[in-house]
XYZ file of C-alpha atoms in Angstrom:
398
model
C 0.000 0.000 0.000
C 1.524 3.305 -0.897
C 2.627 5.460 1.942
C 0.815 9.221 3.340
C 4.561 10.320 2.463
C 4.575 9.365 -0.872
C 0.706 10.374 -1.529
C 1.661 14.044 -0.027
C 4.646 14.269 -2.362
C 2.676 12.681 -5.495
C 0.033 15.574 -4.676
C 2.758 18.297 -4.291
C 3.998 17.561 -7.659
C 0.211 17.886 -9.067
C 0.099 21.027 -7.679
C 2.932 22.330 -9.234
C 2.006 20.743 -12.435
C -1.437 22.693 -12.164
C 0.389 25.770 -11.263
C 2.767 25.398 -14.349
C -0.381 25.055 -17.031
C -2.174 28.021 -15.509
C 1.303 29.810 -16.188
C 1.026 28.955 -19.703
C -2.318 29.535 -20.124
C -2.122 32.987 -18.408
C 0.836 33.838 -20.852
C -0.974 33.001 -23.987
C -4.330 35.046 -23.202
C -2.242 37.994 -21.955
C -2.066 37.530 -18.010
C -5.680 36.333 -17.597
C -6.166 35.877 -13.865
C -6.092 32.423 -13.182
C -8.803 30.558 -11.495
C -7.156 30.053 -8.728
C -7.510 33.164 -6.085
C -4.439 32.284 -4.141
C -2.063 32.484 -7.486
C -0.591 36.123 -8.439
C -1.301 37.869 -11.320
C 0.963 36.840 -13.946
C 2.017 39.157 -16.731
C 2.871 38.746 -20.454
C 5.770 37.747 -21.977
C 7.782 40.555 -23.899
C 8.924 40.298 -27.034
C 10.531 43.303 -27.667
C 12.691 45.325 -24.865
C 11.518 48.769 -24.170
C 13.492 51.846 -22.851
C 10.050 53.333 -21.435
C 10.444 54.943 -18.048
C 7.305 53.738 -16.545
C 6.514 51.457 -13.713
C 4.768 48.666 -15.775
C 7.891 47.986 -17.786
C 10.104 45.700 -16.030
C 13.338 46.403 -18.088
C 13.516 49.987 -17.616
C 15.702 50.526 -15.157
C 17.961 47.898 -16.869
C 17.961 49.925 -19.645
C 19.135 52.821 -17.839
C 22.549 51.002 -17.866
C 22.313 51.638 -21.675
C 21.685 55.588 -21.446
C 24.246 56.089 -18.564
C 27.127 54.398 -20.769
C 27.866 51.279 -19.307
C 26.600 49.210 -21.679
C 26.397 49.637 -25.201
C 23.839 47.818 -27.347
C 21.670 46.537 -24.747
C 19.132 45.625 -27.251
C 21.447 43.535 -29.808
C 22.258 41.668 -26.191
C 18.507 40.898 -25.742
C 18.265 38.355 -27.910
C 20.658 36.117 -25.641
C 19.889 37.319 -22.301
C 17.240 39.044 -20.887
C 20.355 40.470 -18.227
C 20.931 41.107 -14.490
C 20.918 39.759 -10.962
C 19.108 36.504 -10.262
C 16.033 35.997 -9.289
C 14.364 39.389 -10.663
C 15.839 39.308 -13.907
C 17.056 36.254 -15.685
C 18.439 34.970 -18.930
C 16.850 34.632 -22.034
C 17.312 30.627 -21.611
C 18.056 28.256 -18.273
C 19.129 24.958 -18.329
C 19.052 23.573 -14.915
C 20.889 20.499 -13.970
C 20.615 19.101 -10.454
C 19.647 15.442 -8.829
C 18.934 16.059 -5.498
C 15.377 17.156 -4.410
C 14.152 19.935 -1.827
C 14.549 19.280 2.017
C 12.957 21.318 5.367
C 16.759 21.929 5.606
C 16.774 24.001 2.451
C 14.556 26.717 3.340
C 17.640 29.061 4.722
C 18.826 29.496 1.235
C 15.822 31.747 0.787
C 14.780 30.172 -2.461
C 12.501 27.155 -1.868
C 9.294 27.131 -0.125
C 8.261 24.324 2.436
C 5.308 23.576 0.181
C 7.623 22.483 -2.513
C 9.782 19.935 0.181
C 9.928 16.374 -1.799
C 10.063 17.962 -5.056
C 13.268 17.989 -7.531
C 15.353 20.849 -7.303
C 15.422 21.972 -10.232
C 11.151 21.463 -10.660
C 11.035 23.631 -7.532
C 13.578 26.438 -8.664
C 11.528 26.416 -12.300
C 8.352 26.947 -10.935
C 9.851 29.794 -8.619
C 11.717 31.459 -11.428
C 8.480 31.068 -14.080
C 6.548 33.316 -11.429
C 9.266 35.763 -11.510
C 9.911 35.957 -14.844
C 7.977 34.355 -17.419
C 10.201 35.859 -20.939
C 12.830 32.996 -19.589
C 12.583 29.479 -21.298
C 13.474 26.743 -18.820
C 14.691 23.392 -19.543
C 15.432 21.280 -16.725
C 17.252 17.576 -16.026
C 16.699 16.085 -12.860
C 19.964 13.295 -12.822
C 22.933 13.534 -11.373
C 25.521 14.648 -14.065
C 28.614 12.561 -12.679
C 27.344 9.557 -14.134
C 28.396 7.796 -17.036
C 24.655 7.244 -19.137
C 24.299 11.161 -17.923
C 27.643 12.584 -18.489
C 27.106 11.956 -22.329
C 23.697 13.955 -22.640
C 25.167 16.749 -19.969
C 27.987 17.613 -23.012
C 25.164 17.230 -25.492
C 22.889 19.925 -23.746
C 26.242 22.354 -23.903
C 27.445 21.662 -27.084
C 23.613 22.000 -28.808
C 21.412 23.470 -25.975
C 21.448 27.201 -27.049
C 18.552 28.826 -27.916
C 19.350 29.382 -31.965
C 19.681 25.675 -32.732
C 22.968 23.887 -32.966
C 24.773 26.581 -30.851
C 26.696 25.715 -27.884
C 25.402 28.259 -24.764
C 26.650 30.757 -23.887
C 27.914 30.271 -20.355
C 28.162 27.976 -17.899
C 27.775 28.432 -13.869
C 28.698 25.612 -11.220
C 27.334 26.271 -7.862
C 27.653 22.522 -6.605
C 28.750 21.462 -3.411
C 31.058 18.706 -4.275
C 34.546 18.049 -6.187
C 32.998 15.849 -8.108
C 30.987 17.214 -9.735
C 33.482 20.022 -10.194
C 35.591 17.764 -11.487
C 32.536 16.420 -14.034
C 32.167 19.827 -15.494
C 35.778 20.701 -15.738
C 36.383 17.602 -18.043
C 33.261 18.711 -20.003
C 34.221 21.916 -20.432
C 38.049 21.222 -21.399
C 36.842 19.003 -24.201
C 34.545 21.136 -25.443
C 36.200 24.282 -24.897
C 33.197 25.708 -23.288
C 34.281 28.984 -20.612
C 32.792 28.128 -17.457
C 32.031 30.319 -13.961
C 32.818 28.069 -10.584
C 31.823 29.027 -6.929
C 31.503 27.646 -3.855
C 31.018 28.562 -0.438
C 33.322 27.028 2.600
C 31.985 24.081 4.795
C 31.701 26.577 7.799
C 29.904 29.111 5.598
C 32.233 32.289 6.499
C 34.041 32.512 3.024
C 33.289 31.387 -0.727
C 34.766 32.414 -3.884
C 34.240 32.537 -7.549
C 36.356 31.649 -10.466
C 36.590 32.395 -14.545
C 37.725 29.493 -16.130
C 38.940 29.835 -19.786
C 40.080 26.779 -21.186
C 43.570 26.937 -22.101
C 44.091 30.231 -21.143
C 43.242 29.912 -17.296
C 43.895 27.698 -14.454
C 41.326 24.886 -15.009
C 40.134 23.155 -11.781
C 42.345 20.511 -12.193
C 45.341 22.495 -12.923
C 45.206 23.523 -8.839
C 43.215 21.090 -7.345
C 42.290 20.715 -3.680
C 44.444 18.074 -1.933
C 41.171 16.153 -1.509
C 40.948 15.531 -5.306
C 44.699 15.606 -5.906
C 45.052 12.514 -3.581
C 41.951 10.636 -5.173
C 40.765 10.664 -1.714
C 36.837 9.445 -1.380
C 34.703 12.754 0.024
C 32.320 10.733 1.433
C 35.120 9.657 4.112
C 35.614 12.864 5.093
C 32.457 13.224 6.641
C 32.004 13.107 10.600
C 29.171 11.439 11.762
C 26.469 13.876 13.433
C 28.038 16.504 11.623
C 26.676 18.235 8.589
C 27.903 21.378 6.850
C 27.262 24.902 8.070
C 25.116 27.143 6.213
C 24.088 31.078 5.764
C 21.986 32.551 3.474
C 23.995 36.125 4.187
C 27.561 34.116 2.778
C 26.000 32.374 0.172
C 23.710 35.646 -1.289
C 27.108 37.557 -0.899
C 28.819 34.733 -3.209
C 25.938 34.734 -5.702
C 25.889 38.138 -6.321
C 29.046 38.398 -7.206
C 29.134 36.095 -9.110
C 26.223 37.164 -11.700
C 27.083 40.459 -11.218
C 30.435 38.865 -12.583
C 28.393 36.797 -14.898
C 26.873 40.702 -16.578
C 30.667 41.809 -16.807
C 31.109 38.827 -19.267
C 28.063 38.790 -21.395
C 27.273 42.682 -21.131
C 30.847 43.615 -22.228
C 31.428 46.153 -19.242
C 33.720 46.763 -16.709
C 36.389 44.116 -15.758
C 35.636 40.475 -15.722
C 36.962 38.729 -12.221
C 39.292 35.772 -12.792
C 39.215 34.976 -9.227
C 37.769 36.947 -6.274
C 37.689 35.472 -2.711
C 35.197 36.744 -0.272
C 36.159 36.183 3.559
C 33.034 37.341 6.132
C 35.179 37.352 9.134
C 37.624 39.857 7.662
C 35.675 41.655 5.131
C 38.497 40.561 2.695
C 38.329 39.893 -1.174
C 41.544 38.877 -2.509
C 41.353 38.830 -6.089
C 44.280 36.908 -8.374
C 44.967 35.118 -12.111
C 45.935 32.253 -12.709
C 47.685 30.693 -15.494
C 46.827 27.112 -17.052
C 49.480 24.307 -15.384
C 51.313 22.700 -18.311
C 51.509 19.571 -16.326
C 47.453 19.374 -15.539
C 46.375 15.839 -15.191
C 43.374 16.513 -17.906
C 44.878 15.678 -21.684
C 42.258 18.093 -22.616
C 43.583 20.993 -20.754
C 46.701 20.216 -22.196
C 45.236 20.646 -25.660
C 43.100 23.583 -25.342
C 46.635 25.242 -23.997
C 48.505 24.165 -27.140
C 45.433 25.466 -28.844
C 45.213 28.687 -26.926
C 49.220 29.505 -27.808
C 49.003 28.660 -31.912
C 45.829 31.397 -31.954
C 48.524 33.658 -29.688
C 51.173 33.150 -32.261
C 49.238 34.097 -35.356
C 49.065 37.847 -36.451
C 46.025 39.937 -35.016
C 44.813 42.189 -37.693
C 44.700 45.609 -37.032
C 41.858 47.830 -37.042
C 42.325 51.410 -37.242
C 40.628 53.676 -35.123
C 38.342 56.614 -36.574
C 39.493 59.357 -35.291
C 36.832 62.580 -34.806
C 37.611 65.630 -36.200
C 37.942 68.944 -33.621
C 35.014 71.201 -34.414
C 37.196 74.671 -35.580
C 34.948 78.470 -35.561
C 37.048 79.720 -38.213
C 35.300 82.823 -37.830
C 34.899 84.596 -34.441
C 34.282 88.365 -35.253
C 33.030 88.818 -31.303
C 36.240 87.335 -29.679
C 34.041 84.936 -27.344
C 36.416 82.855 -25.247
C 35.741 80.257 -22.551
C 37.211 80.266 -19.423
C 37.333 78.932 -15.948
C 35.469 81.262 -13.131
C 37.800 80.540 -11.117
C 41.605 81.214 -11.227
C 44.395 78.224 -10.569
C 45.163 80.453 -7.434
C 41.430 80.514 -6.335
C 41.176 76.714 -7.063
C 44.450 76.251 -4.737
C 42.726 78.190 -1.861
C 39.364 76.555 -1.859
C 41.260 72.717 -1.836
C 42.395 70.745 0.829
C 44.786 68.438 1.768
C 44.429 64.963 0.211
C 44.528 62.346 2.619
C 46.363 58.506 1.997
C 43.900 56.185 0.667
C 44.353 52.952 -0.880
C 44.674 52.039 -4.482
C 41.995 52.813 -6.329
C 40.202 55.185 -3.893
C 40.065 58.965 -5.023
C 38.864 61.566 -2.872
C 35.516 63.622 -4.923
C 36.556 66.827 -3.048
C 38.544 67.875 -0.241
C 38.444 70.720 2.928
C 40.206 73.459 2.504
C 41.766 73.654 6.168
C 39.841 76.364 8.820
C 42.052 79.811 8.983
C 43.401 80.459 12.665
C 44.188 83.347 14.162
C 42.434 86.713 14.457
C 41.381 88.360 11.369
C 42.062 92.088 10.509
C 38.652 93.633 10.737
C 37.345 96.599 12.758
C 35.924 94.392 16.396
C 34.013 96.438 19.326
C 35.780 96.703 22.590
C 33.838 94.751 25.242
C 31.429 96.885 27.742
C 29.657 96.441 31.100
C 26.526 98.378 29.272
C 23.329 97.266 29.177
C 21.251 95.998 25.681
C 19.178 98.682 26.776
C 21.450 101.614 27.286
C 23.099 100.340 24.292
C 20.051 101.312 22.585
C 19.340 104.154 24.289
C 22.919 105.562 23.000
C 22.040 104.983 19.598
C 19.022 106.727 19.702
C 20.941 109.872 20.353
C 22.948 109.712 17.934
């Protein structure tokens, strides 16, 4: 006889299955409230990004990022992501990969919902995402990716699973908790050649990093592997008994944001893209580093896409010649009009301050000039035992 457990679960997974369809069907008739009272209010997808200022337009103040010159064809862009910082705003395609499937344990991370405990990971994280944003297409693969009858498909979906057909994607991100599955999509990527993003967050949750990893140009993560994968040691024996791994949602929403904020750098084209940046909580520290590919890494494929990497160095770049603008010259200025500063070098001088040691990369926007001392030369009053009132009365007379 089939178990309450397994009835509950078997109706959770209706649920969500109901919730999904009304999510389609809401999206084809143009956000039609479902008929469900306790679902929200779903809107439309967009098809085309707008830069309309107005609070009905969820891409506007993404779009700002456009006007203020940090990035600059926003809309070219939109056709492979739909940009910016997880959950709110999401890429134009997600393919989730995960085996495991939601506990009571999970709710810290601020994601899951207890309703949606016994479900697959990545059915759960779909059906949160759809709600957020419904322009994203999902595709998700509950199995664990380590395996050999999975490991096959896993390449497939990054060699083919881009959104114009027969394009590899566009980008990969590891947020896994174990080496081997590190280790799973490192060998993937290094045969493929596919650049890949890699985080984690320490077992006592006070520090986490992320990581860049071009194939033959960058440190792979077998290049520098932990000691626990460099001495084939089993992680499951490292484990004490009664003793699970710390977690905090503060650490790991740190970690996460930098690294899709890391993640726009890359596909945005702005600002400089992170190779490595370290986050400790108890210090407030973020070392940041490079690192090179090792010419001895264990993975063969490594070793190739380095060998690759230095023939494309060799080869001669062709140049492309910059367009220089033209100064705008008044040839004719009959008037004499001239522009120049209000203020004098001297006068700029008087009004500055001193310009205190800061670290690299820290500029001051203005300084103090420094308070005068001393008695200035101006007529002053001698001090009197007189009155306010015969004060008064004296000037009166006068």
């Amino acid at each position: 006889m089939t178990s309450i457990e397994e009835l509950k679960l078997r109706v959770r997974e209706l649920e969500n299955e109901l919730i999904k369809c009304k999510q389609k069907r809401c999206t084809a008739m143009c956000a039609e409230e479902t008929a469900d009272n306790n679902q929200p209010h779903h809107r439309p997808r967009i098809d085309k990004m707008s830069a309309e200022v107005v609070d009905s337009n969820p891409y506007s103040r993404l779009m700002a990022l456009k006007r203020m010159g940090i990035v600059e064809d926003y809309e070219v862009r939109y056709n492979r992501i739909h940009s910016a910082l997880l959950p709110y705003h999401l890429f134009a395609q997600l393919i989730l990969f995960d085996y495991d499937k939601v506990e009571l344990a999970n709710m810290n991370r601020l994601f899951f919902q207890p309703h949606q405990a016994g479900l697959s990971k990545v059915e759960a994280a779909e059906h949160t995402l759809r709600n957020i944003n419904p322009d994203v297409q999902f595709e998700t693969h509950n199995y664990n990716i380590t395996t050999m009858e999975h490991f096959a498909h896993f390449m497939d979906r990054i060699s083919y699973g881009a959104l114009q057909e027969g394009k590899a994607v566009d980008l990969i991100l590891s947020c896994v908790d174990n080496f081997e599955a590190r280790m799973a999509i490192n060998a993937a990527c290094n045969e493929l050649g596919q650049i890949w993003m890699e985080s984690g967050v320490s077992e006592n949750a006070v520090s986490g990093h992320i990581q860049l990893i071009i194939p033959g140009e960058t440190a792979c993560f077998a290049c520098a592997p932990p000691l626990v994968v460099a001495a084939n040691i089993d992680e499951k024996t490292l484990k004490r008994e009664g003793v699970c791994a710390a977690s905090l949602p503060t650490t790991m929403g740190v970690v996460a944001g930098i690294l899709v904020q890391n993640v726009l750098k890359y596909l945005l084209k702005f600002g400089t893209v992170s190779h490595y940046l370290g986050y400790n909580a108890m210090q407030d520290f973020f070392p940041t580093m490079a690192m090179k590919a090792n010419p001895t890494c264990d993975d063969r494929y490594c070793r190739k896409q380095q060998d690759d990497y230095k023939k494309e160095a060799e080869r001669p770049k062709k140049v492309v010649e910059e367009v220089v603008e033209e100064e705008v010259v008044h040839e004719e200025n009959d008037w004499g009009i001239e522009l120049v500063s209000e203020q004098t070098e001297e006068e700029l001088h008087a009004a500055s301050g001193p310009v205190p040691d800061l670290p690299e990369g820290i500029t001051v926007a203005y300084t103090i000039p420094e308070k005068e001392t001393g008695v200035s030369g101006g007529e002053t009053v001698e001090e009197t035992e007189q009155s306010l009132e015969e004060l008064m009365a004296q000037m009166r007379k006068m």
